[in-house]
Short mmCIF file of C-alpha atoms in Angstrom, two decimals:
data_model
loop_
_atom_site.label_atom_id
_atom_site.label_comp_id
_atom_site.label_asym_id
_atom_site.label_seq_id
_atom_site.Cartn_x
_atom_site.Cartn_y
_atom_site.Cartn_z
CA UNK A 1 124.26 82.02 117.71
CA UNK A 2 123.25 84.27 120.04
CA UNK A 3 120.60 83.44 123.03
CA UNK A 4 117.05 83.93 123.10
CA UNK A 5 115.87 87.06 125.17
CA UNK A 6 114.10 86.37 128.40
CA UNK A 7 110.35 86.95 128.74
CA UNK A 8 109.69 90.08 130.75
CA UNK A 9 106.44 91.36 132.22
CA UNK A 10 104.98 93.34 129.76
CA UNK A 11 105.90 96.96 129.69
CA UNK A 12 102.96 98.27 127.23
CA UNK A 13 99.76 97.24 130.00
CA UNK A 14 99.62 101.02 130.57
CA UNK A 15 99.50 101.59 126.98
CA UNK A 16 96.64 99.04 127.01
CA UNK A 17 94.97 100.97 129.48
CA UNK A 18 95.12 104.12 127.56
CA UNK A 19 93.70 102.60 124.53
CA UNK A 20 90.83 101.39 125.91
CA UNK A 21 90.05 104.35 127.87
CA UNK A 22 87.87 107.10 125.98
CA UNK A 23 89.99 109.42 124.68
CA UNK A 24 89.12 113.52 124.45
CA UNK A 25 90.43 115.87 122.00
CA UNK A 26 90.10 119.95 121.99
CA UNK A 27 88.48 122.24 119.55
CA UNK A 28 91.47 124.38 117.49
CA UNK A 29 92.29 127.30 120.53
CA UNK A 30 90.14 129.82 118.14
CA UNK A 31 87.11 128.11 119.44
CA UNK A 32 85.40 128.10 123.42
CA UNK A 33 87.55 125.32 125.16
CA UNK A 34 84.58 122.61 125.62
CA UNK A 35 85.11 118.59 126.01
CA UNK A 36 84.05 116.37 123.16
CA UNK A 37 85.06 113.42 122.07
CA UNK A 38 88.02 112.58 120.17
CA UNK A 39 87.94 112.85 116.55
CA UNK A 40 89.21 109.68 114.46
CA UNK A 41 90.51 110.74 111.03
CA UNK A 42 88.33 110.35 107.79
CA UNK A 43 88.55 106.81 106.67
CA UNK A 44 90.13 105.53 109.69
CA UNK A 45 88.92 101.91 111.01
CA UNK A 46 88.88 100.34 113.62
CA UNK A 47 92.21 97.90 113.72
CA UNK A 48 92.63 94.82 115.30
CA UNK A 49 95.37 93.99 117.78
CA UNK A 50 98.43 91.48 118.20
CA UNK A 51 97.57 88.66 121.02
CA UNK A 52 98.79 89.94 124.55
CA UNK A 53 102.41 89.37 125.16
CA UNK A 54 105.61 90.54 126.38
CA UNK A 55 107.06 93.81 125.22
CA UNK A 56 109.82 96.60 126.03
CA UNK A 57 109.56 100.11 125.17
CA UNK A 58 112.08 100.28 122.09
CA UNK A 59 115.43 101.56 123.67
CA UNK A 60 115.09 99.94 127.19
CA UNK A 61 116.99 96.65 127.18
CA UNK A 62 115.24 93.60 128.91
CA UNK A 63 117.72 92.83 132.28
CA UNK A 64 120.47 90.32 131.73
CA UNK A 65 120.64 90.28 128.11
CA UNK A 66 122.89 92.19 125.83
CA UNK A 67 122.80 92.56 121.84
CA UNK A 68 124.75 89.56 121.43
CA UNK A 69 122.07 87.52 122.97
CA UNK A 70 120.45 88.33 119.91
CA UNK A 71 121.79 87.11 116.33
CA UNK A 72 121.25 89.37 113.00
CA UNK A 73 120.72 86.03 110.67
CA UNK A 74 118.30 84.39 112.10
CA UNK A 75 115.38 84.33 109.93
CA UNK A 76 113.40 81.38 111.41
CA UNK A 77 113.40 82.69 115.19
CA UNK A 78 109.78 84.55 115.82
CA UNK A 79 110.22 87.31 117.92
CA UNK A 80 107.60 87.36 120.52
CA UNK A 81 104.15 89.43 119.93
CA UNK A 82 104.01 92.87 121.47
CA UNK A 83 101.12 93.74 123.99
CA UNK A 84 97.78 95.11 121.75
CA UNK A 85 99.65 96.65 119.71
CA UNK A 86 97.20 97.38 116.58
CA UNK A 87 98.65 96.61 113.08
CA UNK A 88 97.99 99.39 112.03
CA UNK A 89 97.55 102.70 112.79
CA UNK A 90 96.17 105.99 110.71
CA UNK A 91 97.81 109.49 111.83
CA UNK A 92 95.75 111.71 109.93
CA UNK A 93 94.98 113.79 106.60
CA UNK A 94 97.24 117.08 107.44
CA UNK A 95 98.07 120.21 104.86
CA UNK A 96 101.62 119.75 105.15
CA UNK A 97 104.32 118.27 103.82
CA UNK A 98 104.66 114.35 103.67
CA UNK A 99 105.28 112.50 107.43
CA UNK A 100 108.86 112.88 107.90
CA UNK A 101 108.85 110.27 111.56
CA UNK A 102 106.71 108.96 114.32
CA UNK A 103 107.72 107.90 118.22
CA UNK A 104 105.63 105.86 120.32
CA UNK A 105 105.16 106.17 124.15
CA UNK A 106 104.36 103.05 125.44
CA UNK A 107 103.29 104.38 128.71
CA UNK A 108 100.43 106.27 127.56
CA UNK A 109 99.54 104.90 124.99
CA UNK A 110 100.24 107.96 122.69
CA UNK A 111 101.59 108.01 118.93
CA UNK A 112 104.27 111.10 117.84
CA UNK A 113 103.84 111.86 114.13
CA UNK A 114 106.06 114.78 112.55
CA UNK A 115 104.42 115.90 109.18
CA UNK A 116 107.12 118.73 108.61
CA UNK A 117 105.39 121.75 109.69
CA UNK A 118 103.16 119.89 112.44
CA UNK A 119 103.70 117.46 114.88
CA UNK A 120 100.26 115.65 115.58
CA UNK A 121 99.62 113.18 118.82
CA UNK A 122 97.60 110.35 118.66
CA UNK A 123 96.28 107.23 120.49
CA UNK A 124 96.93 103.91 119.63
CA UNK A 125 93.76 104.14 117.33
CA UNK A 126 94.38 107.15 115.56
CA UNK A 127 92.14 109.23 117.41
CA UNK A 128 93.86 112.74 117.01
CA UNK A 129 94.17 113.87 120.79
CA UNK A 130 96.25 117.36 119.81
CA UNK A 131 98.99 118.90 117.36
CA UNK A 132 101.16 121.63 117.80
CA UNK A 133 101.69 124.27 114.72
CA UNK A 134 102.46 127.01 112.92
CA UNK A 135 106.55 125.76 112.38
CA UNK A 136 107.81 127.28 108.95
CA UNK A 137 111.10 125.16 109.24
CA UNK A 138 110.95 121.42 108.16
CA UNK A 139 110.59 119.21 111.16
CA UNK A 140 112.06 115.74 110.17
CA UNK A 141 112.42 112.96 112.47
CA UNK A 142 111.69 112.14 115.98
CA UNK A 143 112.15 109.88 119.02
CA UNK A 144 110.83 110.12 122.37
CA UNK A 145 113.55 110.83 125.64
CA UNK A 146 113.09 107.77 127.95
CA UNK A 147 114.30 110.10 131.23
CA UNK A 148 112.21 112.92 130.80
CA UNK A 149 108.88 111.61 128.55
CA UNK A 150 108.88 114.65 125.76
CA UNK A 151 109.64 114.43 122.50
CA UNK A 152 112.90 115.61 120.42
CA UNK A 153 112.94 116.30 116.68
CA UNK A 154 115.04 117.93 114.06
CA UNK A 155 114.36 121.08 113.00
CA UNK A 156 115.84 123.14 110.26
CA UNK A 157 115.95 127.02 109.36
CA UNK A 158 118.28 126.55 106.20
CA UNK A 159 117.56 130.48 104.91
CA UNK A 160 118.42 131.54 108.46
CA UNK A 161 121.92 128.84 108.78
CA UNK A 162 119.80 127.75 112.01
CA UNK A 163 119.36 124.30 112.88
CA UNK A 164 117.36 122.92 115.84
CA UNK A 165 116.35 119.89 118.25
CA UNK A 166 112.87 120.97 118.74
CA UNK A 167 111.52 119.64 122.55
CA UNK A 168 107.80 119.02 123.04
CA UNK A 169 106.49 118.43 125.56
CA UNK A 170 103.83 115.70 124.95
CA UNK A 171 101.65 115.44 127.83
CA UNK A 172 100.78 119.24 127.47
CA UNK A 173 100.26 118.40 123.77
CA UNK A 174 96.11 117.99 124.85
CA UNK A 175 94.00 119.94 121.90
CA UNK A 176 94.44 120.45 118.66
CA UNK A 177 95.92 124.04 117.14
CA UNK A 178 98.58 123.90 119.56
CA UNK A 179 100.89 127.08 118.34
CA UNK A 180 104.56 126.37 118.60
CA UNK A 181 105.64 129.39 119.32
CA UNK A 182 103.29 130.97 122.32
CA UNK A 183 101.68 127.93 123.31
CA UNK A 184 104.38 127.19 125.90
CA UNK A 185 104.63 123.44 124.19
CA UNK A 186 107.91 123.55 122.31
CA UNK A 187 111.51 124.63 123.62
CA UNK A 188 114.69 124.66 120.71
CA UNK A 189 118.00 123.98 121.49
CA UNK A 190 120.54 124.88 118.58
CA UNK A 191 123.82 123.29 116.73
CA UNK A 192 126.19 124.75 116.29
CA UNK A 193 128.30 121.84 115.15
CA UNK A 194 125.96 121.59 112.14
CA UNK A 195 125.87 125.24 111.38
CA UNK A 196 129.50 124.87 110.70
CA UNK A 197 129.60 122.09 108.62
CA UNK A 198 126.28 123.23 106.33
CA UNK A 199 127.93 126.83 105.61
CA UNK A 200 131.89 125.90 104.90
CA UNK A 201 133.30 127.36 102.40
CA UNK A 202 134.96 124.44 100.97
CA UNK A 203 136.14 125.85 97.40
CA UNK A 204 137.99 128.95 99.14
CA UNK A 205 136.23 131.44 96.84
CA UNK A 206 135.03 133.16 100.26
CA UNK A 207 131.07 133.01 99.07
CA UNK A 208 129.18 130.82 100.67
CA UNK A 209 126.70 129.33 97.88
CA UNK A 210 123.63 128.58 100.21
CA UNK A 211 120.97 125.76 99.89
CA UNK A 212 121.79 124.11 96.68
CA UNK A 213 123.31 120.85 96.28
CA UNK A 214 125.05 121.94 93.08
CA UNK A 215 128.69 123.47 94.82
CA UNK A 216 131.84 121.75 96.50
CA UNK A 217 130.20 123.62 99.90
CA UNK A 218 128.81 122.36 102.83
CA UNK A 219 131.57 119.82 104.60
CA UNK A 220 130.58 116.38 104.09
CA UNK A 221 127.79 117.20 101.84
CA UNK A 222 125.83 118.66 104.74
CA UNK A 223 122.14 119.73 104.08
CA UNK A 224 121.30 120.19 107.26
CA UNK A 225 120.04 117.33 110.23
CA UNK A 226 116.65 114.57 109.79
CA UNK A 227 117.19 111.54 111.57
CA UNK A 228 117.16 111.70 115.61
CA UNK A 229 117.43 108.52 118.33
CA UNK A 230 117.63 108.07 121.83
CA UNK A 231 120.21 105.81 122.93
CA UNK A 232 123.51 104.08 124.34
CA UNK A 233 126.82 105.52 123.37
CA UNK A 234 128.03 103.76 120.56
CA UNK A 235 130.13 100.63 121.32
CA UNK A 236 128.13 100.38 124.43
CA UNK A 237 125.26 98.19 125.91
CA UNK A 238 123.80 100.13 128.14
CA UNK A 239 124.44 103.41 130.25
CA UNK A 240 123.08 106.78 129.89
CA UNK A 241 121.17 107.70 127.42
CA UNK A 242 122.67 109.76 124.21
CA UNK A 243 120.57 111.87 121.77
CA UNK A 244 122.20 111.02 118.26
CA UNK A 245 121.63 113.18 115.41
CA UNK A 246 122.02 112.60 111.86
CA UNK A 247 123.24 114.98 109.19
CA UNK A 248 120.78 115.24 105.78
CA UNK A 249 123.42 115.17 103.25
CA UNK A 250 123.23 116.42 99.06
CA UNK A 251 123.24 114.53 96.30
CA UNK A 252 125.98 115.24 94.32
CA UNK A 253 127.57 112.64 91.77
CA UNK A 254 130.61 114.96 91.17
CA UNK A 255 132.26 115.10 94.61
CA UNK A 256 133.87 112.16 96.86
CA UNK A 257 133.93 113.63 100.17
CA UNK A 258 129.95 113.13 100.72
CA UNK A 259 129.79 109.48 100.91
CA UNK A 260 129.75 108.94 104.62
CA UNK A 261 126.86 109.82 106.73
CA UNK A 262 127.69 111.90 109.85
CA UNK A 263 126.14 111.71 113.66
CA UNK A 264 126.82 113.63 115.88
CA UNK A 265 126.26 112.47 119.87
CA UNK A 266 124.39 114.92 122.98
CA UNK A 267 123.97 114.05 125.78
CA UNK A 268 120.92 115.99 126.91
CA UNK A 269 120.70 116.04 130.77
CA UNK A 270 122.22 119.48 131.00
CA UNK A 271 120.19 120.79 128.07
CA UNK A 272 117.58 122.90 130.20
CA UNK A 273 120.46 125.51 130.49
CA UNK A 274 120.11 126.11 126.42
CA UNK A 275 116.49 125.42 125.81
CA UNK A 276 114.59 128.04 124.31
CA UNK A 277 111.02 129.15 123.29
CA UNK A 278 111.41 129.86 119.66
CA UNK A 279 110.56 132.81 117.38
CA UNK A 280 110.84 131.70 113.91
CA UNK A 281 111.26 135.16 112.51
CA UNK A 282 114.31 135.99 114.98
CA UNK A 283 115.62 132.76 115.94
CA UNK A 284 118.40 131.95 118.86
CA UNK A 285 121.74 130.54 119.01
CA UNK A 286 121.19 129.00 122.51
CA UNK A 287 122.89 125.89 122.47
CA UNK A 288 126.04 123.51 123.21
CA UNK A 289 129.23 124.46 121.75
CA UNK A 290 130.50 121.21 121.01
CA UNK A 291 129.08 117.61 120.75
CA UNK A 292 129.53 114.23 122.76
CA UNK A 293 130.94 112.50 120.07
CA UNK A 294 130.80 113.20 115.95
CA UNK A 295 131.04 109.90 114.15
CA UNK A 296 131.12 108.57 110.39
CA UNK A 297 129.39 105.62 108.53
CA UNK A 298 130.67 104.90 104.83
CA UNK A 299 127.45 103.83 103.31
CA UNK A 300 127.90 105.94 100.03
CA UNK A 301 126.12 108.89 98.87
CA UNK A 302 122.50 109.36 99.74
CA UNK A 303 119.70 111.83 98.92
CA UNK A 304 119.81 113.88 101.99
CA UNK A 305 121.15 111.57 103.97
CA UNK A 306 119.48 109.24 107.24
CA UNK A 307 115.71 110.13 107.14
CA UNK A 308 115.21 107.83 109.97
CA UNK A 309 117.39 107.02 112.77
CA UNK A 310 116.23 104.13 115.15
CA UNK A 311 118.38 102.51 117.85
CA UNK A 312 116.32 99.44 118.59
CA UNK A 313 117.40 97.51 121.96
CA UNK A 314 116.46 94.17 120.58
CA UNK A 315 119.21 93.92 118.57
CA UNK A 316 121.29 96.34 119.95
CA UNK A 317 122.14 98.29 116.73
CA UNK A 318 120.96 101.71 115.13
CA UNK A 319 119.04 101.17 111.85
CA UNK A 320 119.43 103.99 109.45
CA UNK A 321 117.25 104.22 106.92
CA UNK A 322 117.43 106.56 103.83
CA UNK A 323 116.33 107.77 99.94
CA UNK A 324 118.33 105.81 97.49
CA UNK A 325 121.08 107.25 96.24
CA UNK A 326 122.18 107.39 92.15
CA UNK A 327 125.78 107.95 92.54
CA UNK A 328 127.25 105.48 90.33
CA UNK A 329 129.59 102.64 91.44
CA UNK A 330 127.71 102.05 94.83
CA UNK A 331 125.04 99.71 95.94
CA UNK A 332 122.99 102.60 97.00
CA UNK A 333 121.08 100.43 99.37
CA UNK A 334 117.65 102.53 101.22
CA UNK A 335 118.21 100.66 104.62
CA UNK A 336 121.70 100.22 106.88
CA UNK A 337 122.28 98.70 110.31
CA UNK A 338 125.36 99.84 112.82
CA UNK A 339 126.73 97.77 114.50
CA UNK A 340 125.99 98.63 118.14
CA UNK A 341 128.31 96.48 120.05
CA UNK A 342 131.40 97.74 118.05
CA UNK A 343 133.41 100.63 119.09
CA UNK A 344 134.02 103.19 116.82
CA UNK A 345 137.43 103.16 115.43
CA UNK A 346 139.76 106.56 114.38
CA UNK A 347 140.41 105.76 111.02
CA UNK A 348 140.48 107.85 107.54
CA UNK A 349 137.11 109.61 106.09
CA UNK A 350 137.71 108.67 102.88
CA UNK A 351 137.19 111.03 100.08
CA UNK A 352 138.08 114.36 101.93
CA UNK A 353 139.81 117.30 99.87
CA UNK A 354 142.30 117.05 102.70
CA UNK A 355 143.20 113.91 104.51
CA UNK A 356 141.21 113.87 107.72
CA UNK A 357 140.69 111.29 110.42
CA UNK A 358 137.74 110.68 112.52
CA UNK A 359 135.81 107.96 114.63
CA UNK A 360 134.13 105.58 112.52
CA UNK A 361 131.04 103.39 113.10
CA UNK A 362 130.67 99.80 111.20
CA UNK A 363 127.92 98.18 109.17
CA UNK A 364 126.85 95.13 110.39
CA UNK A 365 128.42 92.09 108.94
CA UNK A 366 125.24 90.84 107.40
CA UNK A 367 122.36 91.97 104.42
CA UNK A 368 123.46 92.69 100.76
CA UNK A 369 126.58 92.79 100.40
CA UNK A 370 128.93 95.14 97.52
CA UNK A 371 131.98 93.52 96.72
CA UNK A 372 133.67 96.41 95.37
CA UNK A 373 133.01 99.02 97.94
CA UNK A 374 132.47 96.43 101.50
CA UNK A 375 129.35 98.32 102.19
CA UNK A 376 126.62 96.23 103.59
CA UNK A 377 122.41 96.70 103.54
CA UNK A 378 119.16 96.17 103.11
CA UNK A 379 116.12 97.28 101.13
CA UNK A 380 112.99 98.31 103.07
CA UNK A 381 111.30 101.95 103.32
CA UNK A 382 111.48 103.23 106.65
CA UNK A 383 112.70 106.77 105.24
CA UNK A 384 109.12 108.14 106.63
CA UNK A 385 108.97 106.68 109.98
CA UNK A 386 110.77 103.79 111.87
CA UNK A 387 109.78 103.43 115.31
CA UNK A 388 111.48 100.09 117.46
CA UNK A 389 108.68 99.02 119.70
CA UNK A 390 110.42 96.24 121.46
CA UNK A 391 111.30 92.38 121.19
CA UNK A 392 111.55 92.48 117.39
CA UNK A 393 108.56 94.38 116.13
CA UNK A 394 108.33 97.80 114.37
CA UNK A 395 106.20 100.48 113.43
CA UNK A 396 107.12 101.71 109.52
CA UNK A 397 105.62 104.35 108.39
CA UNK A 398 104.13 105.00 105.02
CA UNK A 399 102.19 107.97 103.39
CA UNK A 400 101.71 110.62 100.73
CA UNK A 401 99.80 112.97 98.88
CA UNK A 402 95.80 112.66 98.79
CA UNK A 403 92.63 114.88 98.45
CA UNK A 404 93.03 117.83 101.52
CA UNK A 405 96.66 116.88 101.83
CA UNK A 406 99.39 113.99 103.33
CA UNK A 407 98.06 111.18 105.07
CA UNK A 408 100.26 109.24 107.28
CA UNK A 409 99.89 104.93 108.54
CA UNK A 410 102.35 102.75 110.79
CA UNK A 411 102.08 99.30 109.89
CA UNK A 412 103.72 96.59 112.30
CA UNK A 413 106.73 94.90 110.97
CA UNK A 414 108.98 91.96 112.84
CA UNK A 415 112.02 91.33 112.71
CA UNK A 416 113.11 88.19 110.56
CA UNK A 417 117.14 89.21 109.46
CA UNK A 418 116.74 87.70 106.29
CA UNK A 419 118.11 89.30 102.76
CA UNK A 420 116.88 91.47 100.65
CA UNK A 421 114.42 92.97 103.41
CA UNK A 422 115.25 92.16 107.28
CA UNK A 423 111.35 92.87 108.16
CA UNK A 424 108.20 91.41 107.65
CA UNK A 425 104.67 92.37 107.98
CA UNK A 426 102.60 91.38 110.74
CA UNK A 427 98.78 91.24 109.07
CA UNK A 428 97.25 89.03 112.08
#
């Protein structure tokens, strides 16, 4: 078995501080700027908090201890409680699309929700402090960048074969009716790497068939990106930090080469040289020609592949979590685990209309397991919003449709490892 972690001095007491300072919000920009107070969504609560105790901001691993200190069966070991962290948490009725992710900054005490064609900031409360709009792409995941403090999330411009990590910066995110584009809030950098794979031709009849999951194009199945995570290189325990980005992928029941999900590796510390204000009706190429590292994970077929990618430092591994798939003769699991620690390995992607090697990443030896295809996993629903918040507890995120349009909550989850579902809920 693997060690318990150390207790560390508790890395949320700024967070604290935020949250119990009065927070402010802004009129929308087509108002006087005036100070008032900040605004808690209809039906919002207050929520009470977990006991105070120690805590690490979700991809910052505690000094001394490495993933293997910490064991992936271990159902009856209680992770220690996080600092006033509430156990829940209410992000707002929005007229967009459903919540698609949601980062927390520890620091501040300030909650990142993406609800497709907004991205909305919050404190620990739900008190909306700003939001930044007026994106007509789909904005899917997001994580927050440890070095620099903003926030990364996909962004994609399928009509325009233009895909995007979107960079905001948060502390400038400080009224609501932020506008993307002139606001000075949000930078783009673009992918190439994805561009390629979402328009090959792969049936040779030299027409590209466009956004349809219905056609042998796109390479791998590629729809496009969703889930985004800050972390180590994979295979390693610490170092600099990588952006990994995950490929949405089709559903398609009559092809074999779509059955692996696809992340690609940045590393971001040079990115200023390619970032970008966007125009959505003339968008840029500005952006790295190649990638850090492009990796494979045979989980099956998915519908549109990781929603959420987490890399959560108490464990050490990157949790992907997904829609079902409904291709036949696989588990289809919603929830899969990488194994961190393990090196990726150049080995055959299966199912390719040519044979084609790659580097690929391996499942955890633990959850539900499919005799027939090896593939390992869980069932639990963080397809909306996963966010690691440090020594075994979670944020999930739920939501959907109701009167003036998609609500979005983050309940608090811990760790347990056990099968079916590795989480549980924390309701005191």
């Amino acid at each position: 078995m693997r060690k318990a972690r150390p207790t560390l001095a508790a890395a949320l007491a700024a967070a604290a501080v935020a949250a119990a300072t009065p927070a402010f919000a802004v009129p929308p920009q087509s108002m006087p700027p005036q100070t008032a107070p900040a605004q808690t969504p209809a039906g919002t609560m207050p929520v009470p908090t977990m006991p105070a105790a120690d805590a690490l901001p979700h991809n910052v691993s505690p000094q001394g201890a490495t993933p293997q200190d910490v064991p992936h069966r271990d159902p009856g070991r209680r992770p220690g409680h996080p600092r006033d962290l509430p156990l829940s948490i209410h992000g707002g009725t929005w007229p967009t699309s459903h919540v698609q992710g949601v980062t927390v900054d520890h620091e501040h005490g300030w909650v990142y929700w993406s609800f497709t064609q907004m991205l909305v900031k919050t404190d620990l409360e739900g008190n909306v402090l700003g939001t930044v709009e007026g994106l007509t792409g789909h904005l899917g995941d997001i994580d927050l960048n440890p070095r620099d403090g903003r926030v990364y999330g996909s962004l994609e411009y399928k009509a325009e074969e233009a895909f995007y990590i979107a960079v905001f910066d948060g502390a400038a995110v400080d009224r609501i009716g932020l506008d993307a584009e002139t606001d000075g809030v949000m930078t783009a950098v673009h992918l190439d790497e994805v561009v390629e794979d979402f328009t090959a031709d792969m049936d040779g009849d030299g027409v590209f068939d466009g956004d349809t999951a219905d056609t042998a194009d796109h390479r791998y199945g590629c729809s496009g990106i969703d889930g985004v995570s800050f972390g180590p290189s994979f295979g390693r325990t610490g170092g600099p930090q990588r952006l990994m980005v995950a490929y949405g992928v089709y559903s398609n029941t009559e092809r074999a080469d779509n059955d692996h999900q696809v992340i690609l590796e940045y590393d971001v510390r040079t990115w200023h040289r390619y970032e970008r204000p966007l125009t959505q009706s003339e968008p840029h190429r500005s952006g790295p020609r190649r990638t850090a590292g492009k990796y494979f994970v045979y989980t099956g077929n998915t519908r549109f592949g990781v929603q959420n990618l987490e890399y959560d430092a108490y464990t050490g591994d990157w949790m992907l979590a997904v829609y079902n798939g409904v291709k036949p003769g696989f588990p289809n699991y919603s929830f899969f685990i990488v194994d961190g620690s393990a090196r990726p390995q150049r080995g055959e992607i299966a199912g390719q209309p040519e044979r084609e090697h790659g580097r690929l990443l391996s499942l955890v030896d633990d959850g539900l397991h499919d005799p027939a295809t090896g593939i390992r996993g869980w069932d639990f629903h963080g397809d909306y919003g996963l966010a690691a918040l440090g020594n075994g507890y979670y944020y999930a995120a739920e939501g959907g449709p109701v009167p003036g349009g998609q609500e979005g909550e983050v309940h608090l989850y811990r760790w347990t490892g056990a099968t079916p579902t590795p989480f549980e809920r924390v309701t005191h």
